[in-house]
Amino acid sequence: MTHDNRDTALMGHEIVLQAEGLAKRYSRRRAWALREIDLAIPRGGITALVGPNAAGKSTLIRSWIGFEQPTRGRAFVCGVDAWSDRTRALEHVGYVSQSPTLYDTLSVADHLLMAQRARASFDRPGAERRLDELAVPLAAMGNELSGGQQAQVALALALSSRVDVLLLDEPLASLDPLARREFLYLLTDAVRTEGTTALLSSHIVTDIEQACDHLIVLGVGRLVLDLSVADALATHAVALDDTSTAPIVGGFRDTDGSRLTVVMAAADTPNYRPATLEEVMLAHLAATRAATASERAA
Amino acid sequence: MTWARLAFKLQPSSIGFATFVCLGLATAAMWLTFDMRSMLEACGTPGEPKACNVIFAFQDTHMQPVMMTQLGIGLAMYGVPIVLGVPILTREIEQTTAMIAWPLAGSRLKWLAWRVVPVLAIALVLIGVMAFAAEQLAQAYFPHSDIGFDRHGSRGISLVMRSVLMLMAAVLLGGVIGRLLPALLIGIALAVGVSTGMDAALPHWVESAELRQSDSMFGGANPLRTGFEYRAPDGGPISDEDAEALHQAVYEEHDEQADPSLLPQEVFYGIAASRYPEVLLRESAAVGAASVLIGAVAAFVVRRRRPE
């Protein structure tokens, strides 16, 4: 889906996260972390934000949470500028960082108390119930919990703040497979029952493809892909031979050394097989990388 | 109370250290104060006991512990604010807990107030107790006399105000540097600077004037001396060399029976002890304003900086 098509699809939907020409450069000597990103994410559902390392995923999320001042453009949360009116924007947002660290000397219950004092809307019984389901002891001190448990507490803090948007910056990266499942269960349950919008970033698509219903791919600071997971799977296929006449998205080498070419075609077309979400992402990233290399050479 | 309890739980070791140091020094100062008062109270008054000579000798035996206690207080008045103030932001940034706390709090200013105000309140109580004890100790060493500017800056209100200034500077330093150890080391250097700067500013809070003879004599009220000059018998100022030459000339001419009016006069400039409250008030106002300003800069830094 092109950006114009997406705009059309968004008509009539309330936009909760928006970027307008958003660009970020940390210093003049460094490359652009984000380049002219235009995005609009409607209310509801889980959007996957994927891309390789240094694609700009964290920078984009940090711009929405008000941690980064855009070099150019603006980032909005529920229509509020996330940098110039950060306090008001944060009323709508919950955030979980890559390796959430709790206070060593505070118990889990103290963290919940702190959140309750900080946010009038914080649902402390709800947070206690969630953590109880996950067998996270409320009396345990922050430094007594595993990385997975700390992430669960951070997610419970964010979810129970009853916010419109959850920004999750690679929270699965440091979790073991079981903890990932539990984290995603907690997230999807909250999104479906409470109508929260979640943006979940990861550089591993397979981690999140089952939980997400929308996909945004970033590569070298650029917006590469922005469409629903269903559309991505329906409109991309892997060419099984060289006779394909469909428009080529990109090609990359598979783990067995063979070359895979992803094309824009329906998956049920002869000589094609359905592409996985990861293959769609890799093909677009390969195309972006090639385009960037040619730009640099030029 | 919730915020205060949480703030205490976030810095138990530094608050424990500050409590131990401040109350320990205050206890030592008060013990020495009561001990000296019990012996010195009767001396220096009309009809003082004959034993006062012996008692003043006893005072000398107390000199060393008094000086050690006062040195400890002088170090603690800057050390305690550094230990309390620097970790407020550095620990949040180093341990990345700010990444949870700042989005949760919404307003970073509200968050900073939550973190700083309880620590400031605890510091005020602890340092206030220590400052009171230091004041009593300074007074007890010279009973029945106005100690004026003696030990200014390391007792009473002036100690409290300088400590508050240092605490706010330590918070700012932690926010700018974001790393505990470098911020502590720079904090120590900053404390030396603050102490030196305050001492250098002291003579400028009110205008110096020529001190009257009673102001400049030992044993009377303790003025702040800021200058000294010689004057010729006719009242005109002369250099040190000219005064020395005049001294020699008069003694050579008159031997030991020289008329004092022929000798060069020593004139002291400074601030009389009677103006001490005025100086204290002005310095406290200036230091208080500087503390608020530094707090505002710290708030600006927290508003702008990244959480890690």
XYZ file of C-alpha atoms in Angstrom:
606
model
C 0.000 0.000 0.000
C 1.367 3.400 -0.917
C 1.323 6.266 1.506
C -1.543 7.909 -0.402
C -3.548 4.709 -0.126
C -2.798 4.624 3.603
C -4.006 8.195 3.966
C -7.233 7.194 2.312
C -7.560 4.187 4.591
C -6.982 6.428 7.610
C -9.788 8.778 6.689
C -12.399 8.681 9.402
C -10.029 7.126 11.943
C -8.666 8.995 14.936
C -4.912 9.385 14.608
C -3.044 8.792 17.860
C 0.565 8.860 16.656
C 1.727 11.130 13.900
C 5.038 12.239 12.438
C 5.265 15.158 10.040
C 8.531 15.451 8.132
C 10.260 14.132 11.236
C 14.037 14.146 10.964
C 16.674 13.660 13.617
C 20.422 14.070 13.520
C 22.324 13.665 16.786
C 25.262 15.756 15.611
C 26.565 17.282 12.412
C 29.244 14.611 12.142
C 26.768 11.752 12.328
C 24.368 10.443 9.709
C 20.670 11.208 9.926
C 18.970 8.824 12.367
C 15.574 9.697 10.875
C 14.900 11.299 7.505
C 11.656 13.085 6.730
C 9.323 10.523 8.276
C 5.624 11.029 7.589
C 3.445 8.602 9.489
C -0.010 8.380 10.968
C -1.095 5.528 13.200
C -4.807 5.236 13.941
C -6.348 4.306 17.269
C -6.511 0.625 18.207
C -4.445 -2.445 17.455
C -0.794 -3.302 17.671
C 1.606 -1.877 15.112
C 4.964 -3.531 14.642
C 7.855 -1.145 14.075
C 10.613 -3.219 12.583
C 13.970 -2.665 10.974
C 17.601 -3.619 11.415
C 19.847 -2.093 14.039
C 20.377 1.659 13.559
C 17.253 1.911 11.394
C 15.872 4.692 13.589
C 13.207 2.718 15.469
C 14.255 3.857 18.936
C 14.761 7.431 17.773
C 11.235 7.490 16.355
C 9.729 6.106 19.568
C 11.855 8.451 21.695
C 10.597 11.382 19.636
C 7.022 10.435 20.533
C 7.866 10.023 24.215
C 9.591 13.431 24.268
C 13.099 12.124 24.900
C 14.443 13.523 21.630
C 13.979 16.964 20.159
C 13.377 16.631 16.410
C 15.996 18.293 14.244
C 13.232 18.968 11.727
C 9.536 18.229 11.606
C 7.253 17.330 14.467
C 5.943 14.327 16.356
C 2.406 14.294 17.737
C 0.652 12.111 20.276
C -3.138 12.381 20.115
C -2.666 15.706 18.347
C -0.292 17.116 20.979
C 3.287 18.050 20.054
C 5.448 15.546 21.924
C 8.381 17.934 22.389
C 6.965 21.422 22.866
C 3.996 20.242 24.969
C 5.529 17.094 26.410
C 3.683 17.054 29.721
C 0.303 17.056 27.999
C 1.441 14.560 25.369
C 2.677 12.165 28.065
C -0.788 12.040 29.593
C -1.681 9.856 26.616
C 1.408 7.643 26.559
C 2.865 4.675 28.386
C 6.406 3.604 27.632
C 8.510 0.498 28.100
C 12.173 0.719 27.195
C 14.480 -1.950 25.820
C 15.789 -3.095 29.203
C 13.502 -1.555 31.771
C 15.298 -1.177 35.078
C 13.315 -0.848 38.269
C 14.576 1.006 41.338
C 16.848 -1.347 43.285
C 15.675 -0.173 46.665
C 11.933 -0.005 45.967
C 9.626 -2.991 46.090
C 7.230 -3.752 43.254
C 4.422 -2.451 45.493
C 6.392 0.807 45.955
C 6.628 1.163 42.172
C 2.870 0.813 41.909
C 2.420 3.344 44.718
C 4.761 5.749 42.937
C 2.796 5.365 39.707
C -0.468 5.911 41.574
C 0.882 9.161 43.045
C 2.274 10.283 39.701
C -0.855 9.577 37.669
C -4.348 10.055 39.001
C -5.681 7.628 36.394
C -3.369 4.792 37.444
C -5.277 1.560 38.087
C -3.355 0.077 41.001
C -5.680 -2.885 41.666
C -5.523 -3.689 37.956
C -1.726 -3.621 37.987
C -1.625 -5.809 41.095
C -3.981 -8.275 39.425
C -1.868 -8.422 36.264
C 1.338 -8.980 38.223
C -0.340 -11.544 40.408
C -1.365 -13.502 37.301
C 2.279 -13.500 36.240
C 3.419 -14.556 39.739
C 5.515 -11.396 40.181
C 5.758 -10.907 43.976
C 4.703 -7.398 45.042
C 7.018 -7.461 48.036
C 10.122 -8.213 45.964
C 12.679 -5.438 45.580
C 13.550 -4.233 42.086
C 16.982 -5.848 42.141
C 15.521 -9.208 43.164
C 13.547 -9.575 39.926
C 14.772 -11.142 36.694
C 14.983 -9.059 33.512
C 11.740 -10.631 32.316
C 9.934 -9.825 35.554
C 11.216 -6.240 35.459
C 9.853 -5.930 31.920
C 6.506 -7.329 33.086
C 6.375 -4.775 35.904
C 7.281 -1.963 33.481
C 4.533 -3.120 31.115
C 2.040 -3.382 33.996
C 2.945 0.193 35.005
C 2.403 1.406 31.449
C -0.803 -0.570 30.859
C -2.385 0.378 34.168
C -1.813 4.065 33.487
C -4.911 3.776 31.263
C -3.242 5.595 28.406
C -4.271 5.841 24.779
C -0.929 4.730 23.386
C 1.761 2.287 24.461
C 5.227 2.784 23.028
C 7.307 -0.353 23.477
C 10.930 -0.026 22.432
C 12.256 -3.537 21.846
C 11.039 -4.804 25.205
C 11.350 -8.414 24.020
C 15.039 -8.198 23.185
C 16.289 -9.285 26.590
C 13.546 -11.780 27.400
C 13.647 -15.567 27.201
C 11.028 -17.269 24.956
C 8.588 -17.945 27.791
C 8.831 -14.389 29.098
C 8.274 -13.098 25.532
C 5.081 -15.100 25.246
C 3.819 -13.848 28.587
C 4.699 -10.271 27.700
C 2.893 -10.486 24.366
C -0.093 -12.136 26.017
C -0.353 -9.293 28.527
C -0.044 -6.733 25.735
C -2.535 -8.260 23.307
C -5.029 -8.873 26.089
C -4.864 -5.220 27.157
C -5.099 -3.922 23.603
C -8.110 -6.067 22.792
C -9.980 -5.484 26.047
C -9.153 -1.825 26.650
C -8.810 -0.472 23.129
C -5.264 0.768 23.676
C -3.016 1.439 20.690
C 0.418 -0.178 20.887
C 3.535 0.422 18.849
C 5.949 -2.441 19.393
C 9.426 -2.190 17.950
C 11.728 -5.099 17.238
C 14.426 -6.057 14.788
C 13.117 -9.633 14.711
C 9.798 -9.873 12.868
C 9.049 -13.456 13.850
C 8.892 -12.351 17.483
C 5.931 -10.116 16.929
C 4.167 -11.073 13.704
C 1.484 -13.078 15.499
C 0.589 -10.242 17.825
C 0.592 -7.334 15.371
C -1.963 -6.237 12.849
C 0.001 -3.447 11.223
C 3.574 -3.209 10.013
C 5.936 -0.270 9.719
C 9.424 -0.942 8.428
C 12.258 1.528 8.835
C 15.622 1.272 7.086
C 18.581 3.659 7.423
C 16.281 6.261 8.948
C 13.716 6.089 6.145
C 10.166 4.846 6.120
C 10.317 1.712 3.978
C 6.924 0.132 4.458
C 3.688 1.108 6.156
C 0.758 -1.259 5.705
C -1.376 -3.838 7.456
C 0.057 -7.294 8.080
C -2.791 -8.808 6.062
C -2.008 -6.546 3.083
C 1.694 -7.251 3.356
C 1.107 -10.973 3.168
C -1.536 -10.717 0.441
C 0.452 -8.492 -1.906
C 3.932 -9.990 -1.628
C 5.194 -13.329 -2.872
C 8.478 -15.107 -3.414
C 9.316 -15.867 -7.041
C 10.133 -19.564 -7.448
C 11.925 -19.147 -10.797
C 13.388 -16.478 -13.075
C 10.335 -16.184 -15.302
C 8.539 -13.742 -13.020
C 7.264 -10.591 -14.669
C 5.809 -9.077 -11.473
C 7.443 -5.939 -10.114
C 10.442 -6.909 -8.008
C 10.539 -5.528 -4.460
C 13.989 -6.783 -3.597
C 16.196 -9.781 -3.266
C 18.417 -11.168 -0.552
C 20.429 -14.268 0.201
C 18.686 -16.870 2.330
C 20.388 -18.825 5.117
C 21.101 -21.772 2.753
C 22.868 -19.466 0.310
C 20.072 -19.418 -2.279
C 18.831 -16.064 -3.543
C 15.235 -15.126 -2.781
C 13.391 -12.548 -4.821
C 10.245 -11.012 -3.407
C 7.794 -9.523 -5.862
C 4.539 -7.620 -5.741
C 2.126 -10.395 -6.591
C -0.731 -12.325 -5.097
C 0.509 -15.347 -3.212
C -1.780 -17.755 -5.065
C -0.293 -16.899 -8.497
C 1.500 -19.842 -10.201
C 5.312 -19.913 -9.818
C 5.115 -17.964 -6.599
C 4.814 -18.984 -3.017
C 3.489 -16.864 -0.142
C 6.140 -14.628 1.421
C 6.553 -14.583 5.145
C 6.422 -11.261 6.930
C 10.140 -11.459 7.555
C 10.801 -12.021 3.827
C 8.649 -9.002 2.974
C 10.621 -6.896 5.410
C 14.005 -8.180 4.258
C 13.170 -7.578 0.603
C 12.170 -3.977 1.259
C 15.224 -3.393 3.416
C 17.498 -4.861 0.743
C 15.952 -2.528 -1.822
C 16.404 0.464 0.488
C 19.993 -0.460 1.205
C 20.733 -0.747 -2.515
C 19.068 2.608 -3.203
C 21.018 4.267 -0.397
C 24.291 2.804 -1.712
C 23.559 4.152 -5.207
C 22.717 7.576 -3.743
C 26.022 7.631 -1.889
C 27.924 6.520 -5.001
C 26.220 9.242 -7.032
C 4.342 11.520 53.319
C 4.299 8.938 50.558
C 6.748 10.925 48.464
C 9.005 11.488 51.469
C 8.964 7.773 52.323
C 9.718 6.810 48.715
C 12.431 9.463 48.474
C 14.022 8.062 51.625
C 13.857 4.523 50.247
C 15.551 5.693 47.049
C 18.599 7.044 48.898
C 18.833 5.080 52.134
C 22.629 4.926 52.240
C 23.307 8.600 51.510
C 20.563 9.751 53.902
C 21.899 7.326 56.535
C 25.420 8.662 56.034
C 24.231 12.271 56.280
C 22.271 11.498 59.464
C 25.238 9.762 61.071
C 27.678 12.562 60.203
C 25.439 15.517 61.081
C 24.032 14.119 64.304
C 27.436 12.733 65.331
C 29.106 16.115 64.906
C 26.179 17.918 66.548
C 26.390 15.574 69.542
C 30.136 16.115 69.845
C 29.693 19.884 69.576
C 26.952 19.958 72.206
C 28.916 17.745 74.588
C 31.923 20.091 74.322
C 29.609 23.091 74.677
C 28.028 21.840 77.919
C 31.390 20.756 79.263
C 32.975 24.157 78.643
C 29.939 26.105 79.819
C 29.893 24.268 83.142
C 33.465 25.396 83.744
C 33.590 28.801 82.063
C 30.190 30.205 82.951
C 31.410 32.003 86.092
C 34.550 33.398 84.484
C 34.559 36.781 82.793
C 31.818 38.124 85.047
C 32.206 40.655 87.885
C 33.635 38.850 90.900
C 34.810 35.880 88.879
C 36.299 32.992 90.864
C 40.038 33.016 91.475
C 40.187 29.587 89.899
C 39.478 31.062 86.495
C 43.153 30.974 85.571
C 43.041 27.238 86.105
C 39.782 27.074 84.205
C 41.234 28.922 81.226
C 44.000 26.350 81.214
C 41.233 23.757 81.042
C 39.864 25.687 78.071
C 43.189 25.136 76.370
C 42.866 21.388 76.880
C 39.548 21.608 74.991
C 41.104 23.507 72.105
C 42.063 20.435 70.111
C 38.726 18.560 70.322
C 36.879 21.818 69.618
C 39.033 22.483 66.569
C 38.590 18.911 65.332
C 34.821 19.146 65.751
C 34.719 22.507 63.992
C 36.868 21.116 61.171
C 34.467 18.178 60.859
C 31.500 20.545 60.710
C 33.307 22.677 58.127
C 33.791 19.612 55.915
C 30.326 18.158 56.552
C 28.532 21.386 55.632
C 29.735 20.856 52.040
C 30.233 17.082 52.021
C 26.743 16.172 53.196
C 24.980 18.244 50.475
C 27.227 16.654 47.835
C 26.466 13.137 49.097
C 22.742 13.903 49.245
C 22.406 16.009 46.099
C 24.585 14.378 43.451
C 22.894 10.917 43.455
C 19.384 12.346 42.967
C 19.866 12.605 39.211
C 23.011 10.578 38.535
C 21.556 7.355 39.907
C 18.371 7.809 37.859
C 20.412 8.398 34.733
C 23.103 5.762 35.332
C 20.629 3.048 36.259
C 18.168 4.211 33.544
C 15.292 4.337 36.035
C 14.505 7.787 34.617
C 13.241 5.977 31.522
C 10.439 4.564 33.657
C 9.970 7.501 36.026
C 9.922 10.443 33.601
C 7.196 9.180 31.239
C 5.196 7.999 34.239
C 5.432 11.351 36.012
C 4.467 13.298 32.898
C 5.895 16.589 34.094
C 9.620 16.358 34.732
C 9.413 19.441 36.946
C 6.891 17.686 39.155
C 9.164 14.670 39.243
C 12.209 16.793 40.137
C 10.273 18.499 42.921
C 9.231 15.092 44.236
C 12.854 13.927 44.277
C 14.478 17.120 45.584
C 12.031 18.538 48.136
C 12.086 15.585 50.596
C 15.885 15.404 50.394
C 16.098 19.177 50.897
C 13.801 18.916 53.920
C 15.869 16.104 55.430
C 19.073 18.075 54.747
C 17.616 21.208 56.328
C 16.757 19.351 59.526
C 20.117 17.556 59.787
C 22.236 20.547 58.820
C 20.065 22.837 60.946
C 20.797 20.718 64.015
C 24.511 20.706 63.165
C 24.519 24.476 62.546
C 22.793 25.127 65.882
C 25.358 22.967 67.693
C 28.216 24.727 65.871
C 26.777 28.093 66.928
C 26.577 26.987 70.566
C 30.120 25.658 70.455
C 31.505 28.894 69.016
C 29.655 30.917 71.671
C 30.729 28.618 74.508
C 34.412 29.048 73.754
C 34.207 32.785 74.485
C 31.454 33.144 77.099
C 30.060 36.621 77.880
C 31.455 38.156 74.700
C 30.105 38.971 71.266
C 31.901 36.626 68.888
C 30.885 38.815 65.942
C 32.343 37.469 62.697
C 34.330 34.705 64.365
C 33.742 31.391 62.549
C 31.242 33.061 60.223
C 30.137 30.621 57.551
C 30.591 27.528 59.646
C 27.906 28.068 62.267
C 24.272 29.108 62.452
C 22.268 30.478 59.546
C 25.294 31.080 57.322
C 26.210 27.378 57.534
C 22.666 26.312 56.646
C 22.427 28.698 53.694
C 25.798 27.651 52.262
C 24.832 23.993 52.613
C 21.546 24.598 50.779
C 23.456 26.368 48.002
C 25.824 23.406 47.772
C 22.930 20.935 47.721
C 21.269 22.697 44.788
C 24.635 22.923 42.999
C 25.121 19.175 43.594
C 21.687 18.417 42.091
C 22.535 20.537 39.042
C 25.941 18.907 38.724
C 24.348 15.452 38.795
C 21.905 16.494 36.077
C 24.595 17.942 33.825
C 27.184 15.175 34.244
C 24.855 12.215 34.777
C 27.577 9.984 36.211
C 27.990 9.494 39.955
C 31.754 9.319 40.456
C 32.780 12.178 38.138
C 29.987 14.311 39.589
C 31.155 13.576 43.154
C 34.738 14.506 42.295
C 33.718 17.691 40.525
C 31.388 18.391 43.463
C 34.346 18.352 45.849
C 36.210 20.842 43.659
C 33.056 22.933 43.421
C 32.727 22.931 47.227
C 36.221 24.386 47.518
C 35.211 27.032 44.985
C 31.952 27.847 46.793
C 33.730 28.111 50.145
C 36.478 30.324 48.737
C 33.990 32.424 46.808
C 31.781 32.972 49.855
C 34.758 34.027 51.956
C 35.895 36.362 49.201
C 32.406 37.893 48.947
C 32.025 38.399 52.694
C 33.711 41.849 52.954
C 31.515 43.165 50.134
C 28.046 42.644 51.626
C 28.348 46.020 53.413
C 30.817 48.827 52.961
C 33.956 48.653 55.084
C 34.776 51.565 57.342
C 37.520 52.591 59.696
C 37.179 50.502 62.831
C 37.009 52.241 66.155
C 39.659 51.288 68.658
C 37.164 49.195 70.683
C 36.120 47.328 67.543
C 39.627 46.346 66.632
C 40.895 45.253 70.020
C 41.248 41.634 70.959
C 38.796 40.475 73.585
C 36.088 42.806 72.392
C 33.493 42.093 69.725
C 35.100 40.364 66.748
C 34.937 42.574 63.650
C 35.721 41.571 60.089
C 39.018 43.225 59.230
C 39.368 44.059 55.572
C 42.317 46.467 55.498
C 45.082 48.162 57.392
C 47.163 51.273 56.920
C 49.627 53.497 58.767
C 49.001 57.146 59.300
C 51.547 59.829 60.090
C 51.068 61.823 63.313
C 49.431 64.553 61.203
C 46.776 62.037 60.066
C 47.977 61.544 56.480
C 48.374 57.975 55.160
C 51.944 56.699 54.805
C 53.481 53.553 53.372
C 54.681 50.623 55.501
C 58.296 51.560 54.732
C 57.752 55.193 55.763
C 56.020 54.037 58.968
C 58.948 51.747 59.773
C 61.426 54.571 59.101
C 59.400 56.985 61.261
C 59.281 54.388 64.075
C 63.039 53.995 63.994
C 63.672 57.742 63.833
C 61.418 58.448 66.840
C 62.951 55.676 68.973
C 66.497 56.698 68.019
C 65.709 60.261 69.082
C 63.708 59.527 72.246
C 64.978 56.082 73.277
C 62.239 54.139 75.081
C 60.349 57.235 76.312
C 58.946 58.193 72.930
C 55.695 60.135 72.968
C 53.059 57.816 71.335
C 51.593 60.801 69.487
C 54.844 61.062 67.512
C 54.632 57.455 66.326
C 52.789 56.337 63.193
C 49.222 55.225 63.990
C 47.855 51.785 62.991
C 44.406 52.133 61.442
C 42.183 49.110 60.749
C 39.360 48.998 58.216
C 36.563 46.511 58.269
C 33.024 45.781 59.361
C 32.173 46.215 63.012
C 30.673 43.246 64.850
C 27.571 45.346 65.492
C 26.837 45.078 61.756
C 27.071 41.285 61.736
C 23.279 40.727 61.627
C 23.058 43.031 58.589
C 25.844 41.140 56.809
C 24.242 37.823 57.719
C 20.897 38.952 56.355
C 22.358 40.194 53.068
C 24.504 37.125 52.561
C 21.586 34.808 53.368
C 19.333 36.629 50.907
C 21.974 36.448 48.171
C 22.779 32.784 48.829
C 19.068 31.943 48.989
C 18.480 33.678 45.655
C 21.472 31.879 44.133
C 20.096 28.541 45.400
C 16.715 29.217 43.771
C 18.457 30.221 40.541
C 20.583 27.066 40.531
C 17.450 25.022 41.230
C 15.802 26.658 38.221
C 18.803 25.816 36.041
C 18.680 22.213 37.313
C 14.985 22.096 36.364
C 15.853 23.421 32.894
C 18.550 20.753 32.499
C 16.172 17.981 33.581
C 13.540 19.258 31.163
C 15.937 19.149 28.232
C 18.226 16.214 28.874
C 17.944 12.612 27.781
C 17.064 10.099 30.485
C 20.265 8.085 30.071
